[in-house]
């Protein structure tokens, strides 16, 4: 059984957006590809975005964007604040030698997400928010469920949408090494090229799953997010969405027991991982025990939150890299 959640779009300031009538007047048959930024195109922590000009873009990011712009109508939708997004777009434009915003259908920020007061289990300070594609289709009439793809490394953010309108690539962090996910000759780009020529997005994704799994009824987290949506208390009005007041839920009592134990298990895995790194380091000759920097110890999560229990770690000493998979 599938649930459909339909809400009116909230008002909010966008970094940049094209007028909706341009999308309707466009005679192109290109599908709409909506890209996330952090975790997909770059690995910056976003906490010092305005001061840090090195955003640690994912390898082959610029070539990947060029391919996407050739095959799709591209837009950006980030759950970050607008003042954190604009410096990234400026840096991308500089690297690509063109004004990227002029080639994007729209750029949306956190204000266009469906906000909640519920905290994620593994990070009490991070609130759950969703990206409802109904907002896009309400403004850009030529796009719908048959020709729209959301690309985000956090599957839960597409919880209000059909699981067949999104692709969830492996997360990229500022500590990730040897990542080739955006390689123009890689599996992900080949998958997108096939999707660009498909008759129907949902039919193609249903037959050709790629990346992380969506949050569905079979997921441990399903009831948690159903409860989050049920607590929104959204009421449709002519111009905006109003919410019932509710106290911040920092202790998430609605989280299933299995979900809580999974987070505890993650902590144990990380402790075991640290012990393995320390053991490998101590058995090397003394002159090779020095690390060039803390970045030589890498914890690379292969799936976005809340799927943190699958992790790998790489230890690089000199020219040798040791990898442990937990």
Short mmCIF file of C-alpha atoms in Angstrom, two decimals:
data_model
loop_
_atom_site.label_atom_id
_atom_site.label_comp_id
_atom_site.label_asym_id
_atom_site.label_seq_id
_atom_site.Cartn_x
_atom_site.Cartn_y
_atom_site.Cartn_z
CA UNK A 1 0.00 0.00 0.00
CA UNK A 2 1.35 3.40 -1.02
CA UNK A 3 0.63 6.65 0.76
CA UNK A 4 0.20 9.93 -1.09
CA UNK A 5 0.96 13.20 0.67
CA UNK A 6 -0.13 16.36 -1.12
CA UNK A 7 0.62 19.76 0.36
CA UNK A 8 0.58 23.25 -1.09
CA UNK A 9 4.02 24.82 -1.54
CA UNK A 10 5.19 27.13 1.19
CA UNK A 11 6.27 30.63 0.41
CA UNK A 12 10.00 31.21 0.58
CA UNK A 13 12.85 33.11 -0.91
CA UNK A 14 14.68 31.32 -3.70
CA UNK A 15 18.25 31.96 -4.69
CA UNK A 16 17.18 32.07 -8.30
CA UNK A 17 14.22 30.76 -10.23
CA UNK A 18 13.05 30.95 -13.81
CA UNK A 19 9.47 32.09 -14.42
CA UNK A 20 7.12 29.09 -14.58
CA UNK A 21 5.82 30.16 -17.99
CA UNK A 22 9.27 29.55 -19.48
CA UNK A 23 9.02 25.89 -18.57
CA UNK A 24 5.61 25.61 -20.23
CA UNK A 25 6.77 27.41 -23.34
CA UNK A 26 9.88 25.28 -23.67
CA UNK A 27 9.43 22.84 -26.55
CA UNK A 28 12.29 20.64 -25.34
CA UNK A 29 11.48 17.05 -24.44
CA UNK A 30 14.24 16.89 -21.89
CA UNK A 31 13.35 15.43 -18.51
CA UNK A 32 13.85 17.46 -15.35
CA UNK A 33 16.80 16.41 -13.19
CA UNK A 34 16.78 18.04 -9.73
CA UNK A 35 20.17 17.80 -8.02
CA UNK A 36 21.06 18.12 -4.36
CA UNK A 37 24.36 19.80 -3.50
CA UNK A 38 25.91 18.56 -0.27
CA UNK A 39 26.55 14.81 -0.38
CA UNK A 40 26.00 14.61 -4.14
CA UNK A 41 28.15 17.27 -5.82
CA UNK A 42 30.38 18.27 -2.92
CA UNK A 43 31.43 17.25 0.56
CA UNK A 44 31.63 20.52 2.45
CA UNK A 45 30.12 20.47 5.95
CA UNK A 46 28.28 23.74 5.12
CA UNK A 47 29.03 25.16 8.59
CA UNK A 48 31.52 27.69 7.22
CA UNK A 49 30.40 27.96 3.64
CA UNK A 50 30.64 31.72 3.37
CA UNK A 51 34.20 31.77 4.72
CA UNK A 52 35.57 28.60 3.14
CA UNK A 53 36.09 28.93 -0.62
CA UNK A 54 37.33 25.36 -1.03
CA UNK A 55 34.12 23.33 -1.06
CA UNK A 56 35.78 19.98 -1.78
CA UNK A 57 33.78 19.19 -4.89
CA UNK A 58 33.26 15.53 -5.70
CA UNK A 59 35.77 14.21 -8.24
CA UNK A 60 34.62 14.76 -11.85
CA UNK A 61 31.83 17.01 -10.59
CA UNK A 62 32.22 19.62 -13.33
CA UNK A 63 32.27 17.06 -16.14
CA UNK A 64 29.24 15.39 -14.57
CA UNK A 65 27.30 18.66 -14.61
CA UNK A 66 28.15 19.22 -18.26
CA UNK A 67 26.76 15.79 -19.12
CA UNK A 68 23.61 16.45 -17.10
CA UNK A 69 23.06 19.79 -18.82
CA UNK A 70 23.37 18.06 -22.20
CA UNK A 71 20.82 15.35 -21.46
CA UNK A 72 18.40 17.01 -18.99
CA UNK A 73 16.75 20.20 -17.93
CA UNK A 74 18.69 20.67 -14.68
CA UNK A 75 17.65 22.33 -11.42
CA UNK A 76 19.16 22.53 -7.94
CA UNK A 77 17.24 21.94 -4.71
CA UNK A 78 19.24 22.04 -1.50
CA UNK A 79 17.97 21.78 2.06
CA UNK A 80 20.57 24.36 3.10
CA UNK A 81 20.02 28.09 3.58
CA UNK A 82 20.29 30.39 0.58
CA UNK A 83 23.38 32.22 1.85
CA UNK A 84 25.17 28.85 1.95
CA UNK A 85 24.07 27.89 -1.55
CA UNK A 86 25.05 30.98 -3.50
CA UNK A 87 28.83 30.72 -2.82
CA UNK A 88 28.73 27.13 -4.11
CA UNK A 89 27.03 28.20 -7.33
CA UNK A 90 29.53 31.02 -7.76
CA UNK A 91 32.42 28.60 -7.34
CA UNK A 92 30.87 26.11 -9.77
CA UNK A 93 30.41 28.87 -12.33
CA UNK A 94 34.04 29.86 -11.93
CA UNK A 95 35.24 26.30 -12.44
CA UNK A 96 32.96 25.70 -15.44
CA UNK A 97 33.76 29.06 -17.08
CA UNK A 98 30.08 29.92 -17.45
CA UNK A 99 27.26 31.33 -15.35
CA UNK A 100 25.70 28.09 -14.13
CA UNK A 101 22.54 29.71 -12.77
CA UNK A 102 21.58 30.85 -16.26
CA UNK A 103 21.43 27.23 -17.37
CA UNK A 104 19.41 25.97 -14.42
CA UNK A 105 15.62 25.90 -14.46
CA UNK A 106 15.54 26.95 -10.81
CA UNK A 107 17.58 26.98 -7.62
CA UNK A 108 15.61 26.27 -4.44
CA UNK A 109 16.81 26.38 -0.88
CA UNK A 110 15.60 25.20 2.53
CA UNK A 111 12.60 27.53 2.46
CA UNK A 112 11.04 25.39 -0.29
CA UNK A 113 11.27 22.20 1.75
CA UNK A 114 8.48 20.86 3.96
CA UNK A 115 9.84 21.61 7.42
CA UNK A 116 9.17 19.68 10.64
CA UNK A 117 10.11 20.04 14.31
CA UNK A 118 11.19 16.40 14.59
CA UNK A 119 14.88 15.65 14.99
CA UNK A 120 16.69 12.85 13.21
CA UNK A 121 17.55 9.99 15.55
CA UNK A 122 21.31 10.13 15.01
CA UNK A 123 21.49 13.94 15.19
CA UNK A 124 19.09 15.70 17.60
CA UNK A 125 20.05 19.12 16.19
CA UNK A 126 19.16 18.19 12.62
CA UNK A 127 15.47 18.53 11.79
CA UNK A 128 13.62 16.29 9.37
CA UNK A 129 12.62 18.08 6.17
CA UNK A 130 11.14 16.79 2.95
CA UNK A 131 11.34 17.76 -0.72
CA UNK A 132 7.82 17.53 -2.09
CA UNK A 133 7.83 17.35 -5.88
CA UNK A 134 4.24 18.58 -5.95
CA UNK A 135 5.72 22.03 -5.34
CA UNK A 136 7.76 21.74 -8.54
CA UNK A 137 4.89 20.44 -10.63
CA UNK A 138 2.61 23.17 -9.32
CA UNK A 139 4.92 25.87 -10.68
CA UNK A 140 6.36 24.18 -13.76
CA UNK A 141 3.34 22.73 -15.52
CA UNK A 142 5.24 20.87 -18.22
CA UNK A 143 6.80 18.56 -15.64
CA UNK A 144 5.12 15.75 -13.75
CA UNK A 145 5.73 12.29 -12.31
CA UNK A 146 6.56 10.87 -15.74
CA UNK A 147 9.51 13.18 -16.50
CA UNK A 148 11.01 14.34 -13.18
CA UNK A 149 13.94 12.83 -11.25
CA UNK A 150 15.12 13.97 -7.83
CA UNK A 151 18.75 13.12 -6.99
CA UNK A 152 19.49 13.25 -3.26
CA UNK A 153 21.80 11.27 -1.00
CA UNK A 154 19.18 11.24 1.81
CA UNK A 155 16.33 8.87 0.83
CA UNK A 156 13.99 10.14 3.55
CA UNK A 157 13.85 13.61 1.95
CA UNK A 158 11.81 12.11 -0.88
CA UNK A 159 9.39 10.42 1.52
CA UNK A 160 6.43 12.51 0.29
CA UNK A 161 7.05 11.42 -3.30
CA UNK A 162 6.75 8.21 -5.23
CA UNK A 163 9.84 6.00 -4.72
CA UNK A 164 10.09 5.88 -8.50
CA UNK A 165 10.77 9.58 -8.98
CA UNK A 166 14.12 9.68 -7.19
CA UNK A 167 17.64 8.25 -7.26
CA UNK A 168 19.70 8.14 -4.08
CA UNK A 169 23.44 8.02 -4.82
CA UNK A 170 26.06 7.12 -2.25
CA UNK A 171 26.88 10.06 0.00
CA UNK A 172 30.08 12.01 -0.53
CA UNK A 173 31.80 13.67 2.45
CA UNK A 174 34.83 15.91 2.79
CA UNK A 175 36.72 12.85 4.10
CA UNK A 176 35.88 10.51 1.19
CA UNK A 177 38.82 9.17 -0.82
CA UNK A 178 39.02 7.50 -4.23
CA UNK A 179 35.48 8.39 -5.25
CA UNK A 180 34.55 8.00 -8.92
CA UNK A 181 30.76 8.09 -8.62
CA UNK A 182 30.41 11.06 -11.01
CA UNK A 183 32.81 9.69 -13.63
CA UNK A 184 31.26 10.49 -17.05
CA UNK A 185 32.08 6.92 -18.08
CA UNK A 186 30.84 5.41 -14.81
CA UNK A 187 27.73 3.44 -13.91
CA UNK A 188 25.78 6.39 -12.53
CA UNK A 189 26.15 8.53 -15.65
CA UNK A 190 25.34 5.56 -17.89
CA UNK A 191 22.21 4.99 -15.82
CA UNK A 192 21.18 8.64 -16.20
CA UNK A 193 21.73 8.58 -19.96
CA UNK A 194 19.42 5.58 -20.29
CA UNK A 195 16.90 7.32 -18.07
CA UNK A 196 17.03 10.43 -20.26
CA UNK A 197 15.82 8.42 -23.26
CA UNK A 198 13.20 6.39 -21.37
CA UNK A 199 9.52 6.92 -22.15
CA UNK A 200 8.50 7.17 -18.51
CA UNK A 201 10.68 7.93 -15.48
CA UNK A 202 8.68 5.88 -13.00
CA UNK A 203 8.53 2.81 -15.23
CA UNK A 204 12.28 2.95 -15.86
CA UNK A 205 13.28 3.40 -12.20
CA UNK A 206 10.88 0.66 -11.13
CA UNK A 207 12.63 -1.79 -13.47
CA UNK A 208 16.18 -0.47 -12.95
CA UNK A 209 16.93 0.30 -9.32
CA UNK A 210 20.15 2.20 -8.67
CA UNK A 211 21.85 3.59 -5.58
CA UNK A 212 20.41 3.48 -2.07
CA UNK A 213 16.97 2.04 -1.44
CA UNK A 214 14.02 4.39 -0.82
CA UNK A 215 12.15 4.50 2.47
CA UNK A 216 9.17 2.19 1.90
CA UNK A 217 6.76 0.20 4.03
CA UNK A 218 9.35 -2.53 4.35
CA UNK A 219 11.93 -0.14 5.82
CA UNK A 220 12.62 -0.03 9.54
CA UNK A 221 12.22 3.75 9.43
CA UNK A 222 8.82 3.74 7.72
CA UNK A 223 6.66 4.20 10.82
CA UNK A 224 8.97 6.92 12.11
CA UNK A 225 8.48 9.08 9.02
CA UNK A 226 4.76 8.31 8.80
CA UNK A 227 4.46 9.66 12.35
CA UNK A 228 6.51 12.72 11.41
CA UNK A 229 4.16 13.52 8.53
CA UNK A 230 1.06 12.91 10.65
CA UNK A 231 2.31 15.48 13.19
CA UNK A 232 2.79 18.24 10.65
CA UNK A 233 -0.83 19.35 10.91
CA UNK A 234 -0.62 21.08 7.55
CA UNK A 235 -3.67 23.02 6.39
CA UNK A 236 -3.97 24.16 2.77
CA UNK A 237 -4.72 27.84 2.26
CA UNK A 238 -4.74 30.06 -0.80
CA UNK A 239 -1.27 31.49 -0.33
CA UNK A 240 0.66 29.60 2.28
CA UNK A 241 0.89 26.56 4.51
CA UNK A 242 0.23 26.91 8.23
CA UNK A 243 1.37 24.47 10.87
CA UNK A 244 0.08 23.55 14.27
CA UNK A 245 2.48 24.52 17.02
CA UNK A 246 4.30 21.62 18.58
CA UNK A 247 7.21 21.30 20.96
CA UNK A 248 10.49 20.15 19.41
CA UNK A 249 10.74 16.39 19.60
CA UNK A 250 14.39 15.95 20.53
CA UNK A 251 14.06 12.52 22.10
CA UNK A 252 12.06 10.95 19.27
CA UNK A 253 9.96 8.48 21.34
CA UNK A 254 8.22 7.42 18.13
CA UNK A 255 11.41 5.83 16.77
CA UNK A 256 11.03 2.04 16.52
CA UNK A 257 13.08 -0.03 18.96
CA UNK A 258 14.97 -1.65 16.10
CA UNK A 259 15.93 1.78 14.76
CA UNK A 260 17.33 2.80 18.18
CA UNK A 261 19.35 -0.41 18.50
CA UNK A 262 20.71 0.13 15.00
CA UNK A 263 22.18 3.49 16.07
CA UNK A 264 23.72 1.85 19.15
CA UNK A 265 25.22 -0.81 16.91
CA UNK A 266 26.77 1.96 14.77
CA UNK A 267 28.66 3.28 17.80
CA UNK A 268 30.03 -0.19 18.54
CA UNK A 269 31.13 -0.58 14.92
CA UNK A 270 32.99 2.72 15.02
CA UNK A 271 34.79 1.69 18.21
CA UNK A 272 35.85 -1.59 16.59
CA UNK A 273 36.98 0.33 13.52
CA UNK A 274 39.15 2.68 15.60
CA UNK A 275 40.71 -0.31 17.36
CA UNK A 276 41.61 -1.87 13.99
CA UNK A 277 43.21 1.36 12.80
CA UNK A 278 45.22 1.70 16.00
CA UNK A 279 46.37 -1.93 15.77
CA UNK A 280 47.47 -1.57 12.14
CA UNK A 281 49.29 1.64 12.95
CA UNK A 282 51.18 0.29 15.96
CA UNK A 283 52.51 -2.72 14.05
CA UNK A 284 54.28 -0.56 11.47
CA UNK A 285 57.94 0.56 11.83
CA UNK A 286 58.37 3.55 14.10
CA UNK A 287 59.52 5.86 11.30
CA UNK A 288 56.26 5.22 9.41
CA UNK A 289 53.93 5.89 12.31
CA UNK A 290 53.47 9.56 11.55
CA UNK A 291 50.34 10.74 9.82
CA UNK A 292 50.54 13.64 7.41
CA UNK A 293 47.23 14.97 8.76
CA UNK A 294 44.06 13.88 10.48
CA UNK A 295 42.49 13.45 7.07
CA UNK A 296 44.50 10.23 6.64
CA UNK A 297 42.00 8.49 8.89
CA UNK A 298 38.87 8.34 6.83
CA UNK A 299 35.41 7.24 7.86
CA UNK A 300 33.40 7.01 4.70
CA UNK A 301 29.68 6.30 5.15
CA UNK A 302 28.48 4.38 2.10
CA UNK A 303 24.87 5.28 2.69
CA UNK A 304 23.21 8.49 3.79
CA UNK A 305 21.61 8.88 7.21
CA UNK A 306 19.86 7.13 8.79
CA UNK A 307 21.71 4.21 7.17
CA UNK A 308 24.93 4.89 9.05
CA UNK A 309 25.57 1.33 10.13
CA UNK A 310 27.28 0.43 6.83
CA UNK A 311 30.69 2.01 6.86
CA UNK A 312 34.22 1.49 5.63
CA UNK A 313 37.48 3.02 6.71
CA UNK A 314 40.77 3.65 5.00
CA UNK A 315 44.12 4.17 6.69
CA UNK A 316 46.92 5.66 4.60
CA UNK A 317 50.50 5.58 5.86
CA UNK A 318 53.11 6.75 3.38
CA UNK A 319 52.08 5.28 0.03
CA UNK A 320 50.17 2.33 1.47
CA UNK A 321 46.42 2.29 1.99
CA UNK A 322 44.69 -0.24 4.23
CA UNK A 323 40.93 -0.65 3.98
CA UNK A 324 38.67 -2.33 6.53
CA UNK A 325 35.02 -3.01 5.75
CA UNK A 326 32.68 -3.52 8.72
#
